[in-house]
């Protein structure tokens, strides 16, 4: 009996010894390095980047807490005694911020806290709204990482701005802003730059003395023309009357040619427009708008008055057609930088007799 008791005591002592040895072999949790992937930032990272934590006693990962308040999700399948991987979140609503902050890892072998620096990324510009800016009007810049903005400049000069969100800034464009100026947004993360193109608007004629073509005259089968008729949408307007004559077979009005309306780089007909305020004496009066001859081709557009009230009409120059507007070929390939004259008349073969057309505020725009 005594021998049996001694034997049991020996077994218990042996088990205690082996258990103690096992406990002595367990390694407390220890983080040696936090490496940002991709790249090799040590104990630093950018938002939304992967972090590889290396150390000892890291198995059985239970929880990751950033800045004592943000719980970070992780995949336990990527957890070993030597390492694990997770992604750094960034959510303003949860209190995410930049700078050095504590990060705590709870594992089966204990808890450990280290300092991790969250770096601010360089901002980006994705687009502007509208796509083509207009001097004197607001312009919205959409992008990413617009945090802690220190300055916004256009052409090297500061402009007023309102931070709508971390992805949107609204700037006030100066009235004298120049197309092709470089916009720069500066944050602690860096500077992002983008060339801003402005809509070019040329006042051809407002019939009140303004514009680049002010001395209008008529030609052909015109009955009456008055480029200073009172009572238009904004001051004087031009009135043009045809009363049935076909002696010449054509008619029109113009202020002649001269320098091109648009710059040498403004070539794309799909970005060029003519705006004009129109009215008429009778429904069905048919306008013709023609350009100067370009490379032997005469482009134009024709349309009928459907409303005797003043209306602003806009025409894309790519939609103009050859043969004075009555052909089959569009002006989509036209180099609009060569336009230096606009002619306006009546299609005397498809209009009531008599017809008076009224027009004002002729502009050419390039977006």
Coordinates of C-alpha atoms in Angstrom, one line a residue:
X1 CA 0.0 0.0 0.0
X2 CA 2.8 2.4 1.0
X3 CA 4.6 1.5 -2.2
X4 CA 1.5 2.4 -4.2
X5 CA 1.2 5.8 -2.5
X6 CA 4.9 6.5 -3.2
X7 CA 4.4 5.6 -6.8
X8 CA 1.5 8.1 -7.2
X9 CA 3.5 10.9 -5.6
X10 CA 6.4 10.3 -8.0
X11 CA 4.0 10.4 -11.0
X12 CA 2.4 13.7 -9.7
X13 CA 5.9 15.2 -9.2
X14 CA 6.9 14.2 -12.7
X15 CA 3.7 15.7 -14.2
X16 CA 4.3 18.9 -12.2
X17 CA 7.9 19.0 -13.5
X18 CA 6.9 18.6 -17.1
X19 CA 4.1 21.1 -16.9
X20 CA 6.5 23.6 -15.4
X21 CA 8.9 23.0 -18.3
X22 CA 6.1 23.5 -20.7
X23 CA 5.2 26.9 -19.1
X24 CA 8.8 27.9 -19.2
X25 CA 8.8 27.2 -23.0
X26 CA 5.9 29.6 -23.7
X27 CA 7.1 33.0 -25.2
X28 CA 5.4 36.3 -24.2
X29 CA 4.0 38.3 -27.0
X30 CA 6.6 40.6 -28.5
X31 CA 6.5 42.8 -31.6
X32 CA 9.9 43.4 -33.2
X33 CA 8.9 45.3 -36.3
X34 CA 5.8 46.6 -38.2
X35 CA 6.5 46.7 -42.0
X36 CA 4.3 48.5 -44.5
X37 CA 3.5 46.6 -47.7
X38 CA 4.3 47.2 -50.4
X39 CA 7.5 49.0 -49.6
X40 CA 9.7 48.9 -46.6
X41 CA 8.4 51.6 -44.2
X42 CA 9.2 50.5 -40.7
X43 CA 6.7 51.4 -38.0
X44 CA 5.1 53.8 -40.5
X45 CA 2.4 53.3 -43.0
X46 CA -0.2 55.0 -45.2
X47 CA -4.0 54.5 -44.8
X48 CA -5.4 51.4 -46.5
X49 CA -1.9 49.8 -46.7
X50 CA -1.1 46.3 -45.5
X51 CA 1.0 45.9 -42.4
X52 CA 3.1 42.9 -41.7
X53 CA 3.8 42.5 -37.9
X54 CA 6.9 40.4 -37.0
X55 CA 7.9 39.2 -33.6
X56 CA 7.4 36.3 -31.2
X57 CA 4.5 34.8 -29.3
X58 CA 2.0 36.2 -31.8
X59 CA -0.2 33.2 -32.3
X60 CA -3.8 33.3 -31.1
X61 CA -4.4 36.9 -32.2
X62 CA -7.6 38.1 -30.6
X63 CA -7.9 41.9 -31.1
X64 CA -6.1 44.9 -32.8
X65 CA -6.9 48.4 -31.5
X66 CA -5.6 51.6 -33.1
X67 CA -5.4 54.8 -31.2
X68 CA -7.2 53.2 -28.2
X69 CA -10.5 53.5 -30.1
X70 CA -10.6 51.9 -33.6
X71 CA -10.9 48.1 -33.8
X72 CA -9.2 46.7 -36.8
X73 CA -10.4 43.6 -38.5
X74 CA -8.0 40.8 -39.5
X75 CA -7.9 37.4 -41.0
X76 CA -6.9 34.8 -38.4
X77 CA -5.7 32.5 -41.2
X78 CA -2.8 34.9 -41.7
X79 CA -1.6 34.6 -38.1
X80 CA 1.4 32.6 -36.9
X81 CA 3.6 32.7 -33.8
X82 CA 6.0 34.8 -35.8
X83 CA 3.8 37.2 -37.8
X84 CA 0.4 38.4 -38.9
X85 CA -1.0 40.8 -41.5
X86 CA -3.8 43.3 -41.5
X87 CA -4.9 46.5 -43.3
X88 CA -4.8 50.0 -41.8
X89 CA -8.3 51.5 -42.0
X90 CA -9.0 55.2 -42.3
X91 CA -12.5 56.4 -41.4
X92 CA -13.1 60.0 -40.2
X93 CA -16.4 58.9 -38.5
X94 CA -14.4 56.5 -36.3
X95 CA -11.8 59.2 -35.5
X96 CA -9.0 58.2 -37.8
X97 CA -6.2 60.7 -37.9
X98 CA -2.6 61.1 -39.1
X99 CA 0.5 61.1 -36.9
X100 CA 2.0 58.8 -34.3
X101 CA -0.5 56.8 -32.3
X102 CA -0.6 53.6 -30.2
X103 CA -1.6 50.3 -31.6
X104 CA -2.4 47.4 -29.3
X105 CA -2.3 43.7 -30.2
X106 CA -3.9 41.1 -27.9
X107 CA -2.7 37.6 -28.5
X108 CA -3.0 34.2 -26.6
X109 CA 0.4 35.0 -25.1
X110 CA -0.4 38.5 -23.8
X111 CA -1.0 42.1 -24.9
X112 CA 1.6 44.5 -26.3
X113 CA 1.3 48.2 -27.4
X114 CA 3.6 49.9 -29.9
X115 CA 3.7 53.3 -31.7
X116 CA 2.7 53.4 -35.3
X117 CA 2.9 56.6 -37.5
X118 CA 0.0 57.0 -40.0
X119 CA 1.4 59.1 -42.9
X120 CA -0.8 61.5 -44.9
X121 CA -0.9 60.5 -48.6
X122 CA -0.3 63.0 -51.4
X123 CA -3.6 64.5 -52.6
X124 CA -4.9 63.7 -56.0
X125 CA -7.2 65.5 -58.4
X126 CA -9.7 63.3 -60.3
X127 CA -11.8 65.8 -62.1
X128 CA -13.2 69.3 -62.1
X129 CA -16.9 70.3 -62.2
X130 CA -17.6 71.7 -64.7
X131 CA -14.9 70.0 -66.8
X132 CA -14.2 73.4 -68.5
X133 CA -14.0 76.3 -66.1
X134 CA -15.2 79.8 -66.5
X135 CA -13.3 82.8 -65.0
X136 CA -15.3 84.6 -62.3
X137 CA -17.3 81.5 -61.4
X138 CA -16.8 78.7 -58.8
X139 CA -15.0 75.5 -59.8
X140 CA -15.3 72.3 -57.8
X141 CA -12.2 70.1 -57.6
X142 CA -12.9 66.5 -56.9
X143 CA -10.0 64.2 -55.6
X144 CA -8.7 62.4 -52.6
X145 CA -6.9 63.2 -49.3
X146 CA -7.8 66.9 -49.1
X147 CA -6.9 67.0 -45.4
X148 CA -5.1 69.9 -43.7
X149 CA -5.0 72.0 -46.9
X150 CA -2.6 74.8 -46.4
X151 CA -2.9 76.6 -49.7
X152 CA -4.6 76.6 -53.1
X153 CA -3.0 78.6 -55.9
X154 CA -3.7 79.2 -59.6
X155 CA -0.9 80.3 -61.7
X156 CA 1.2 80.8 -58.6
X157 CA -1.3 83.1 -56.9
X158 CA -3.5 82.2 -54.0
X159 CA -7.3 81.8 -54.6
X160 CA -10.2 81.6 -52.2
X161 CA -11.4 78.1 -51.5
X162 CA -13.9 76.2 -49.4
X163 CA -13.2 72.7 -48.2
X164 CA -16.4 70.8 -48.8
X165 CA -15.0 67.4 -47.8
X166 CA -11.8 65.4 -47.9
X167 CA -12.6 64.7 -51.5
X168 CA -14.0 68.1 -52.7
X169 CA -12.7 71.7 -52.7
X170 CA -14.6 74.6 -54.2
X171 CA -12.4 77.4 -55.5
X172 CA -13.3 80.9 -56.6
X173 CA -11.8 81.6 -60.0
X174 CA -10.6 85.2 -60.6
X175 CA -12.4 87.0 -63.4
X176 CA -9.0 87.5 -65.0
X177 CA -7.9 83.9 -64.7
X178 CA -6.0 82.7 -67.8
X179 CA -6.7 79.3 -69.5
X180 CA -3.9 76.9 -69.1
X181 CA -3.0 78.1 -65.6
X182 CA -1.7 75.5 -63.2
X183 CA -3.8 74.8 -60.1
X184 CA -1.8 73.6 -57.0
X185 CA -3.3 72.2 -53.8
X186 CA -0.8 71.8 -50.9
X187 CA -1.2 69.6 -47.8
X188 CA 1.2 68.0 -45.4
X189 CA 1.1 65.0 -47.6
X190 CA 2.4 66.9 -50.6
X191 CA 1.3 69.0 -53.6
X192 CA -0.9 68.0 -56.4
X193 CA -1.0 70.1 -59.6
X194 CA -3.3 70.2 -62.6
X195 CA -3.6 72.6 -65.6
X196 CA -7.0 74.2 -65.7
X197 CA -8.6 75.0 -69.1
X198 CA -11.1 77.8 -69.2
X199 CA -14.0 78.2 -71.6
X200 CA -13.1 80.8 -74.1
X201 CA -16.0 83.1 -75.0
X202 CA -15.7 85.6 -77.8
X203 CA -18.3 88.3 -78.1
X204 CA -18.8 88.6 -81.9
X205 CA -21.4 91.3 -81.7
X206 CA -24.0 92.5 -79.3
X207 CA -25.3 95.3 -81.6
X208 CA -24.8 97.8 -78.8
X209 CA -21.2 98.6 -79.7
X210 CA -19.6 95.6 -78.2
X211 CA -17.8 92.7 -79.9
X212 CA -15.1 92.1 -82.4
X213 CA -17.3 92.6 -85.4
X214 CA -19.4 95.7 -85.0
X215 CA -19.9 97.2 -88.5
X216 CA -22.6 95.0 -90.1
X217 CA -23.9 95.3 -93.6
X218 CA -26.3 93.3 -95.8
X219 CA -26.0 91.9 -99.4
X220 CA -28.0 90.1 -102.0
X221 CA -31.8 89.9 -102.1
X222 CA -32.4 91.8 -98.9
X223 CA -35.3 94.2 -98.6
X224 CA -34.3 95.9 -95.4
X225 CA -31.5 95.6 -92.9
X226 CA -31.1 97.5 -89.6
X227 CA -28.3 96.5 -87.3
X228 CA -29.5 99.0 -84.6
X229 CA -33.1 98.1 -84.0
X230 CA -34.3 99.1 -80.6
X231 CA -36.1 96.7 -78.2
X232 CA -34.0 93.5 -78.2
X233 CA -33.4 91.2 -75.3
X234 CA -30.6 93.5 -74.1
X235 CA -30.6 96.7 -76.0
X236 CA -30.4 97.0 -79.8
X237 CA -30.6 94.1 -82.2
X238 CA -30.3 93.4 -85.9
X239 CA -33.4 92.9 -88.1
X240 CA -33.2 91.5 -91.6
X241 CA -36.2 91.4 -94.0
X242 CA -36.6 89.4 -97.2
X243 CA -39.8 90.2 -99.3
X244 CA -39.6 87.8 -102.2
X245 CA -36.8 88.9 -104.5
X246 CA -34.7 86.2 -106.1
X247 CA -32.6 88.4 -108.4
X248 CA -29.4 87.3 -106.9
X249 CA -30.5 83.9 -105.6
X250 CA -28.9 84.6 -102.2
X251 CA -28.9 87.1 -99.3
X252 CA -27.1 87.7 -96.1
X253 CA -25.5 90.0 -93.6
X254 CA -22.0 90.2 -92.1
X255 CA -19.4 92.4 -90.5
X256 CA -16.7 91.0 -92.7
X257 CA -13.6 89.0 -91.8
X258 CA -10.4 89.8 -89.9
X259 CA -8.5 88.0 -87.3
X260 CA -9.7 84.5 -86.4
X261 CA -12.1 84.5 -83.4
X262 CA -10.3 81.6 -81.7
X263 CA -6.7 80.9 -81.0
X264 CA -4.4 78.7 -83.1
X265 CA -4.7 75.8 -80.6
X266 CA -8.5 75.9 -80.5
X267 CA -9.0 73.5 -83.5
X268 CA -11.6 71.0 -82.3
X269 CA -15.1 71.5 -83.8
X270 CA -16.6 69.2 -81.2
X271 CA -15.6 71.8 -78.5
X272 CA -16.7 74.9 -80.3
X273 CA -20.2 76.6 -80.2
X274 CA -22.1 79.5 -81.6
X275 CA -24.7 81.2 -79.3
X276 CA -27.2 83.6 -80.7
X277 CA -30.4 85.2 -79.5
X278 CA -33.1 84.9 -82.2
X279 CA -36.7 85.8 -83.0
X280 CA -38.8 86.5 -86.1
X281 CA -41.8 88.2 -87.6
X282 CA -43.5 84.9 -88.5
X283 CA -43.3 81.3 -87.5
X284 CA -41.4 79.4 -90.2
X285 CA -39.0 82.1 -91.1
X286 CA -35.8 80.2 -91.9
X287 CA -32.4 81.4 -90.6
X288 CA -29.1 80.5 -92.2
X289 CA -25.9 80.9 -90.3
X290 CA -22.7 80.5 -92.4
X291 CA -19.0 80.7 -91.8
X292 CA -16.2 82.1 -94.0
X293 CA -14.9 79.8 -96.7
X294 CA -12.4 77.5 -95.2
X295 CA -10.2 75.3 -97.4
X296 CA -12.6 75.8 -100.3
X297 CA -15.7 74.6 -98.3
X298 CA -18.6 76.7 -97.1
X299 CA -20.1 75.4 -93.8
X300 CA -23.4 76.5 -92.4
X301 CA -26.5 75.6 -90.5
X302 CA -30.2 76.4 -91.1
X303 CA -33.2 76.4 -88.8
X304 CA -36.8 77.7 -88.7
X305 CA -38.3 80.0 -86.1
X306 CA -40.9 78.2 -84.1
X307 CA -41.5 80.8 -81.4
X308 CA -41.7 84.5 -81.9
X309 CA -40.4 85.2 -78.5
X310 CA -36.7 85.8 -78.1
X311 CA -34.8 82.5 -77.7
X312 CA -31.1 81.7 -77.2
X313 CA -30.0 79.1 -79.7
X314 CA -26.7 77.1 -79.4
X315 CA -25.1 75.3 -82.3
X316 CA -22.2 72.9 -82.1
X317 CA -19.8 73.7 -84.9
X318 CA -19.2 70.0 -85.6
X319 CA -22.9 69.8 -86.6
X320 CA -22.6 72.5 -89.3
X321 CA -22.8 71.1 -92.9
X322 CA -21.1 71.9 -96.1
X323 CA -22.8 73.6 -99.1
X324 CA -23.8 76.5 -96.8
X325 CA -25.6 74.2 -94.4
X326 CA -27.5 72.2 -97.0
X327 CA -25.0 69.5 -97.8
X328 CA -24.4 66.0 -96.4
X329 CA -20.9 66.4 -94.9
X330 CA -20.6 67.7 -91.4
X331 CA -17.9 70.1 -90.1
X332 CA -16.7 67.5 -87.5
X333 CA -13.1 67.7 -89.0
X334 CA -13.2 71.5 -89.4
X335 CA -10.3 73.4 -87.9
X336 CA -12.4 76.0 -86.1
X337 CA -9.3 78.2 -85.4
X338 CA -9.7 79.4 -89.0
X339 CA -13.2 80.9 -88.5
X340 CA -13.0 84.7 -88.9
X341 CA -16.5 85.6 -90.2
X342 CA -20.1 84.7 -89.4
X343 CA -22.8 85.5 -91.9
X344 CA -26.6 85.5 -91.2
X345 CA -29.4 85.5 -93.7
X346 CA -32.7 83.9 -94.7
X347 CA -33.3 80.7 -96.8
X348 CA -35.4 82.5 -99.4
X349 CA -36.5 79.2 -101.0
X350 CA -38.1 77.8 -97.8
X351 CA -39.5 80.7 -95.8
X352 CA -42.8 82.8 -95.7
X353 CA -42.9 85.9 -97.9
X354 CA -42.2 88.3 -96.4
X355 CA -40.0 87.2 -93.5
X356 CA -38.1 89.3 -91.0
X357 CA -35.5 87.6 -88.8
X358 CA -34.1 89.2 -85.6
X359 CA -30.8 88.4 -83.9
X360 CA -28.6 89.6 -81.1
X361 CA -25.7 88.7 -78.8
X362 CA -23.7 86.5 -81.2
X363 CA -20.9 84.6 -79.4
X364 CA -18.5 81.9 -80.3
X365 CA -17.3 79.6 -77.4
X366 CA -14.6 77.0 -77.1
X367 CA -14.8 74.5 -74.3

